[in-house]
Coordinates of C-alpha atoms in Angstrom, one line a residue:
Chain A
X17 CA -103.8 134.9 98.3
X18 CA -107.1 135.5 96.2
X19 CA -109.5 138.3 96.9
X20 CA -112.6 137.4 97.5
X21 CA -115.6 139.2 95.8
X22 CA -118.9 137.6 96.4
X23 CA -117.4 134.1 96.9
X24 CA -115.5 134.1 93.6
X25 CA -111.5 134.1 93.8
X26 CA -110.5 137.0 91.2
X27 CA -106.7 136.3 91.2
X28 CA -105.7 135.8 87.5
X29 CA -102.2 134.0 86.7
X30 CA -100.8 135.9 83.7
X31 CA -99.5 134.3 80.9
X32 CA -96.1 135.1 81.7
X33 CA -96.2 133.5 84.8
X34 CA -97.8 129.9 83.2
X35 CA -95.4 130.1 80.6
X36 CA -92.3 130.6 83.3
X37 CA -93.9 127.9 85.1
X38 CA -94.3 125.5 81.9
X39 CA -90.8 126.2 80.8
X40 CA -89.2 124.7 84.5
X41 CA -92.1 121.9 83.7
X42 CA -90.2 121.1 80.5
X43 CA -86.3 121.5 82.0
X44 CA -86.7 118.9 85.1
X45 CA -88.1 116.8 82.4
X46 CA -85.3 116.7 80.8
X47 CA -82.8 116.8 83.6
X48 CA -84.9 113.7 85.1
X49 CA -84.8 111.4 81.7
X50 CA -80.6 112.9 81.8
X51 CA -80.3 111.4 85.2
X52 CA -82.1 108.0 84.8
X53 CA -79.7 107.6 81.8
X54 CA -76.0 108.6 83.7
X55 CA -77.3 107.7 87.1
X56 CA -78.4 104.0 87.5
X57 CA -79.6 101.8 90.2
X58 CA -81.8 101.9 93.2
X59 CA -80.3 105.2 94.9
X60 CA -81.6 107.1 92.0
X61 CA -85.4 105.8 92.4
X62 CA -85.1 109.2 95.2
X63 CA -83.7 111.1 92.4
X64 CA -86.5 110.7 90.3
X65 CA -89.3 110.9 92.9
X66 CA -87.5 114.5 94.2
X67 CA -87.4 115.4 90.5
X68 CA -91.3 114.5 90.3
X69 CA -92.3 115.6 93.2
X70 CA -90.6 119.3 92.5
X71 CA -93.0 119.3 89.2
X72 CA -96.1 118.2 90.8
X73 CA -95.3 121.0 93.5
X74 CA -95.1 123.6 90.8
X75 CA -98.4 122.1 88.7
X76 CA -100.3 122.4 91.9
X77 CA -98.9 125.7 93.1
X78 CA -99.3 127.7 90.1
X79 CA -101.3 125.5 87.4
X80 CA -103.9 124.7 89.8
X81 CA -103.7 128.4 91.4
X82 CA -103.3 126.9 94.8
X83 CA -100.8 129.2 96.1
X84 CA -103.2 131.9 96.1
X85 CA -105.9 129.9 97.6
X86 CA -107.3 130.3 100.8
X87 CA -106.5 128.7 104.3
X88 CA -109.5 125.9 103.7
X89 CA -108.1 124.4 100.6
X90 CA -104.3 124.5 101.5
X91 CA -104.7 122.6 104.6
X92 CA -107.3 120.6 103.0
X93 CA -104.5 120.0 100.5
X94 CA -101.8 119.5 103.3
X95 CA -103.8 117.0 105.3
X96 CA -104.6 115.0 103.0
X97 CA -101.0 114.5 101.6
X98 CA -100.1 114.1 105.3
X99 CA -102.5 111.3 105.6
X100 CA -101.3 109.7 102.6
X101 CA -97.6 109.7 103.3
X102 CA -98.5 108.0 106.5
X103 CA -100.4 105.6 104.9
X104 CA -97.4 105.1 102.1
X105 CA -94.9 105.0 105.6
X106 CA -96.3 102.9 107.8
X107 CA -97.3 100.3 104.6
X108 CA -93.4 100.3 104.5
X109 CA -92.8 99.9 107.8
X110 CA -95.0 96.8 107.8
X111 CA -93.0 95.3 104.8
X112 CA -89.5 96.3 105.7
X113 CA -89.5 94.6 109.2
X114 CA -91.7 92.1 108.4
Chain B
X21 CA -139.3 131.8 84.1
X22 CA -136.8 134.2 85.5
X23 CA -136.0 132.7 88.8
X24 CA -132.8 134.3 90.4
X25 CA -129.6 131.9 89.6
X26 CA -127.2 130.9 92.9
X27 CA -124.1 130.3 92.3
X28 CA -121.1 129.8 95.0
X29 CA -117.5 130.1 93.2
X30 CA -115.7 129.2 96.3
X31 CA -117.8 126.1 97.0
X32 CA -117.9 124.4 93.5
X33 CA -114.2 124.6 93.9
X34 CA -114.0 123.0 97.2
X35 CA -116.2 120.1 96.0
X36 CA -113.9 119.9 93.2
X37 CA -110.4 120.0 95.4
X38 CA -112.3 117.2 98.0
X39 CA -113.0 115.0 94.9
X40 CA -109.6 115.5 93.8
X41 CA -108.2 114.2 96.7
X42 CA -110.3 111.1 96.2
X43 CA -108.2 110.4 93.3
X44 CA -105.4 111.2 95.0
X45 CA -105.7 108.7 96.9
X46 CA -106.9 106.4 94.4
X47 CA -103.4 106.2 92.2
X48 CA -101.8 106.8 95.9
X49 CA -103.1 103.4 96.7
X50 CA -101.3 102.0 92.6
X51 CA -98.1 103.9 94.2
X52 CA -98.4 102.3 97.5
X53 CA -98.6 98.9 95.7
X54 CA -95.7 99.8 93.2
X55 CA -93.4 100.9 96.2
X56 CA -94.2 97.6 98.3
X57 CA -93.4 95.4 95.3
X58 CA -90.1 97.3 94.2
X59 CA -89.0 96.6 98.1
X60 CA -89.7 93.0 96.9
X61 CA -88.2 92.6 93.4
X62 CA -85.6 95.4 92.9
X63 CA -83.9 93.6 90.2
X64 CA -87.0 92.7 88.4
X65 CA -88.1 95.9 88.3
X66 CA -85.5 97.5 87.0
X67 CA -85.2 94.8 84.4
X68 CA -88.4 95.4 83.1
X69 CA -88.2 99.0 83.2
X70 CA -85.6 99.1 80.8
X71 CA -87.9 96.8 78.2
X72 CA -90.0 100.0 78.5
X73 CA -90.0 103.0 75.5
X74 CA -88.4 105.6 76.9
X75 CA -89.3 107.8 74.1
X76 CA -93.0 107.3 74.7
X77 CA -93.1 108.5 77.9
X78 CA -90.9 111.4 77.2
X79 CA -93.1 112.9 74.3
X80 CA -96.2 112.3 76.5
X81 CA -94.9 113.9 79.1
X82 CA -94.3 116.7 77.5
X83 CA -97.6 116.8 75.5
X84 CA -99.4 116.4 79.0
X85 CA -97.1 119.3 80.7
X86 CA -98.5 121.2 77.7
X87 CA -101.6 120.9 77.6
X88 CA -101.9 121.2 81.3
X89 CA -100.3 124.9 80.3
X90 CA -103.2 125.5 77.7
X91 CA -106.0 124.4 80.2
X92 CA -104.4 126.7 83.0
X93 CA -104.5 129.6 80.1
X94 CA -107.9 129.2 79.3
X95 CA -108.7 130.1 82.9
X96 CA -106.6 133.2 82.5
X97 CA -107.9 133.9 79.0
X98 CA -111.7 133.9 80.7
X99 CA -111.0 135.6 83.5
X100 CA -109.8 138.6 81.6
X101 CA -112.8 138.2 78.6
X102 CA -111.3 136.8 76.5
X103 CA -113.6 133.6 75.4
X104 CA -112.6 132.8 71.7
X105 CA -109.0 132.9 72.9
X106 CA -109.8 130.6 75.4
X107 CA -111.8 127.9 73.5
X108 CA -108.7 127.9 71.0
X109 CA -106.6 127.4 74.0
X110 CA -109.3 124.4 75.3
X111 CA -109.0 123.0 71.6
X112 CA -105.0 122.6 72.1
X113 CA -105.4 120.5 75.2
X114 CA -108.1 118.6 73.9
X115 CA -106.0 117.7 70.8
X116 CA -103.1 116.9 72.9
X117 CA -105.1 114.8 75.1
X118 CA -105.7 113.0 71.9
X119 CA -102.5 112.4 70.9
X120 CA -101.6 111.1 73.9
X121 CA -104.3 108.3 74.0
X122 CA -102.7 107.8 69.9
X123 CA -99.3 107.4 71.1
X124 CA -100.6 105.2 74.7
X125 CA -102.5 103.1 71.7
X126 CA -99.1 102.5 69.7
X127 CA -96.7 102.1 72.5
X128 CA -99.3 98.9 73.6
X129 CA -99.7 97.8 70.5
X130 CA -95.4 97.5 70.1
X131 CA -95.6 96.0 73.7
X132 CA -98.7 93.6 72.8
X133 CA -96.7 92.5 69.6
X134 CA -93.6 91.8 71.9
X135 CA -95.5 89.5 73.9
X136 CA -95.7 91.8 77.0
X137 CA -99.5 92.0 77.9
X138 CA -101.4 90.3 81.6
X139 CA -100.9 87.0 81.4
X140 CA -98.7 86.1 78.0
X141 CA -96.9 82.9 77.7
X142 CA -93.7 85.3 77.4
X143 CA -94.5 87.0 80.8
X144 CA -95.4 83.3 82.7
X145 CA -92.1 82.3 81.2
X146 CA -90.4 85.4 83.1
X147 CA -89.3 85.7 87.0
X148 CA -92.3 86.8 89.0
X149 CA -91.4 90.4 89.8
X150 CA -91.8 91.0 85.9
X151 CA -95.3 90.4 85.3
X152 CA -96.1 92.2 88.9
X153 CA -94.4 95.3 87.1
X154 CA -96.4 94.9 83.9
X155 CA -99.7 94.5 85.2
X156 CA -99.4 97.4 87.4
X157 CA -98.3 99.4 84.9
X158 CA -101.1 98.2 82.9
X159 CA -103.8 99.1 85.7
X160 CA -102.1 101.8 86.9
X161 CA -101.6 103.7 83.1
X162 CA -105.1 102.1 82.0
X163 CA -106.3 103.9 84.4
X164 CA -104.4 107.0 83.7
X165 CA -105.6 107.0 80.2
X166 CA -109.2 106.3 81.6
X167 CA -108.9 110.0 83.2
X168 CA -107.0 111.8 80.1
X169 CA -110.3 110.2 77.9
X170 CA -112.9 111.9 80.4
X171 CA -110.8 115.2 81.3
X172 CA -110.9 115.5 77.2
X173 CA -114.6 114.7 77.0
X174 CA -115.1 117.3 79.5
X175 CA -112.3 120.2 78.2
X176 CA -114.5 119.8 75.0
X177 CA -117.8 119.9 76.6
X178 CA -116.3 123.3 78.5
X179 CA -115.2 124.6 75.2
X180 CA -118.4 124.3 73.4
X181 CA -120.1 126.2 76.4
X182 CA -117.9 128.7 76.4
X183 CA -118.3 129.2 72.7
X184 CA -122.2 129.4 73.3
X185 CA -121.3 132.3 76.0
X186 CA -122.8 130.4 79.0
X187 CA -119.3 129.8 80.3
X188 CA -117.8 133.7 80.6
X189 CA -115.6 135.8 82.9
X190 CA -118.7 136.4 85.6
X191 CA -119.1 132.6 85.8
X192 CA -116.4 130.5 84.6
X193 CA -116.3 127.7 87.5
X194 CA -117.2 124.9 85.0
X195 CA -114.1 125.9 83.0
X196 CA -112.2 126.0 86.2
X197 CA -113.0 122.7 87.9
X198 CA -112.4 120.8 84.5
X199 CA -108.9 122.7 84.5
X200 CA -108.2 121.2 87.6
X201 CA -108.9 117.5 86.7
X202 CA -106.8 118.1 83.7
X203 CA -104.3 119.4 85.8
X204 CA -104.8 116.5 88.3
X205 CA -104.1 113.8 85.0
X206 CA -100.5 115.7 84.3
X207 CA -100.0 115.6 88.2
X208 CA -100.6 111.8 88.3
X209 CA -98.9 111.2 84.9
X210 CA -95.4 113.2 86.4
X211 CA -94.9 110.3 88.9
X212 CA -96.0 107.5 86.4
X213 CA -93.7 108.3 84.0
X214 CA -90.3 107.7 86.6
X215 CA -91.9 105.1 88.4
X216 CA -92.2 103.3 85.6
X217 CA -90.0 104.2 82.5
X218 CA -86.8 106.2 84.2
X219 CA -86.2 103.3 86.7
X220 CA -83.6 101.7 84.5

């Protein structure tokens, strides 16, 4: 979490760290476009979206420094992703058993 | 005049995080529309998706994820001083930004020439689900590339203030927030790119 010094967050990310982060950016890339070429069909739309959704994890986390934010924006982050999946799930619930 | 300048850090940054999730849930609402439709036309979609360039995608994937890495360095780079480093870093992700739109412009200029565009005489001729998958990709990436035009626009903007010094380690949220839309634009991009080009 940041340290706070008149209201500005003075956590740096070293370059390391980015690169590291990067680097795992680039691999599930590859390992996604490998599986949509040797695993076909619907089952692996999940694949892809894990895959995805483990890189946009990352890119937030780090990238977009908010695993050393404070409590206000995580669960401003949380809630929001909360109210979209139940947005996304209920849509589908509509649709499915229509 | 020498009037005493007030500046809140913490705030700009959780104006910039609420209008983030805006956006969120902006292409949330294109996603929500792509998963209804797949429900709908499974084999459509899938058929379609493998009319799409794979290779394009890929490369700007990765010229997004790295770019995303320059904008994230800059931060670091003025945070620790270090402004010319991080106007060069700026500069990368400003160029890649611009190869991106390049390659978007070729890949729809191969799928114009095919015949695949809203509303073509090849795509009324096709089964419905086909043309539902192109024109959301076309909205959805349209308005993808919308956001990688401004987020360059304003990486550039951020680079020439930080070249002119009023961008520096004691007050770099300007620098910071246009990180963070850049970042969002990868973000967004990493589930466009399955959704629409891996489905095979």
């Amino acid at each position: 979490m940041g340290k706070d010094t008149h209201g500005n967050t003075t956590h740096i990310i070293g370059y390391g760290t980015l690169t590291a982060v990067w680097g795992v950016l680039l691999l599930l890339t590859a390992l996604t476009v490998w599986a949509a070429r040797h695993a076909t069909g619907f089952g692996h739309v999940w694949g892809s979206l894990a895959i995805a959704s483990v890189k946009g994890g990352l890119v937030i986390a780090f990238f977009m420094h908010m695993r050393y934010e404070g409590r206000l924006l995580r669960w401003l982050l949380f809630v929001a992703l909360v109210t979209l999946a139940l947005f996304i799930g209920l849509t589908f619930f509509d649709v499915l058993y229509r | 005049m020498s009037r005493p300048q007030h500046r809140d850090h913490a705030g700009a940054k959780l104006g910039m995080w609420l209008f983030l999730l805006t956006e969120l849930f902006l292409f949330g609402g294109m996603f929500l529309l792509y998963g209804a439709y797949l429900v709908r036309y499974p084999r459509e979609f899938a058929a379609a998706g493998r009319e799409m360039q794979l290779w394009f995608g890929t490369v700007n994937t990765v010229i997004l994820i790295t770019s995303s890495l320059m904008a994230a360095m800059a931060v670091t780079a003025i945070q620790r001083g270090g402004r010319r480093l991080a106007v060069w870093l700026l500069g990368g992700a400003v160029i890649c930004g611009a190869v991106f739109l390049i390659n978007k412009y070729l890949e729809w200029s191969h799928e114009f020439s095919r015949g695949i565009y809203p509303g073509s005489s090849r795509l009324a001729a096709a089964p419905p689900g086909e043309s539902v998958f192109y024109s959301l990709y076309y909205v959805t990436a349209g308005l993808h590339g919308l956001h990688v035009l401004i987020g360059s626009v304003l990486l550039a903007v951020v680079a020439v203030w930080a070249w002119r010094g009023t961008i520096h380690a004691g007050d770099f949220a300007w620098l910071e927030n246009s990180a963070l839309y850049w970042h969002l634009v990868d973000l967004v991009w990493i589930f466009i790119f399955p959704l629409y080009y891996l489905i095979l």
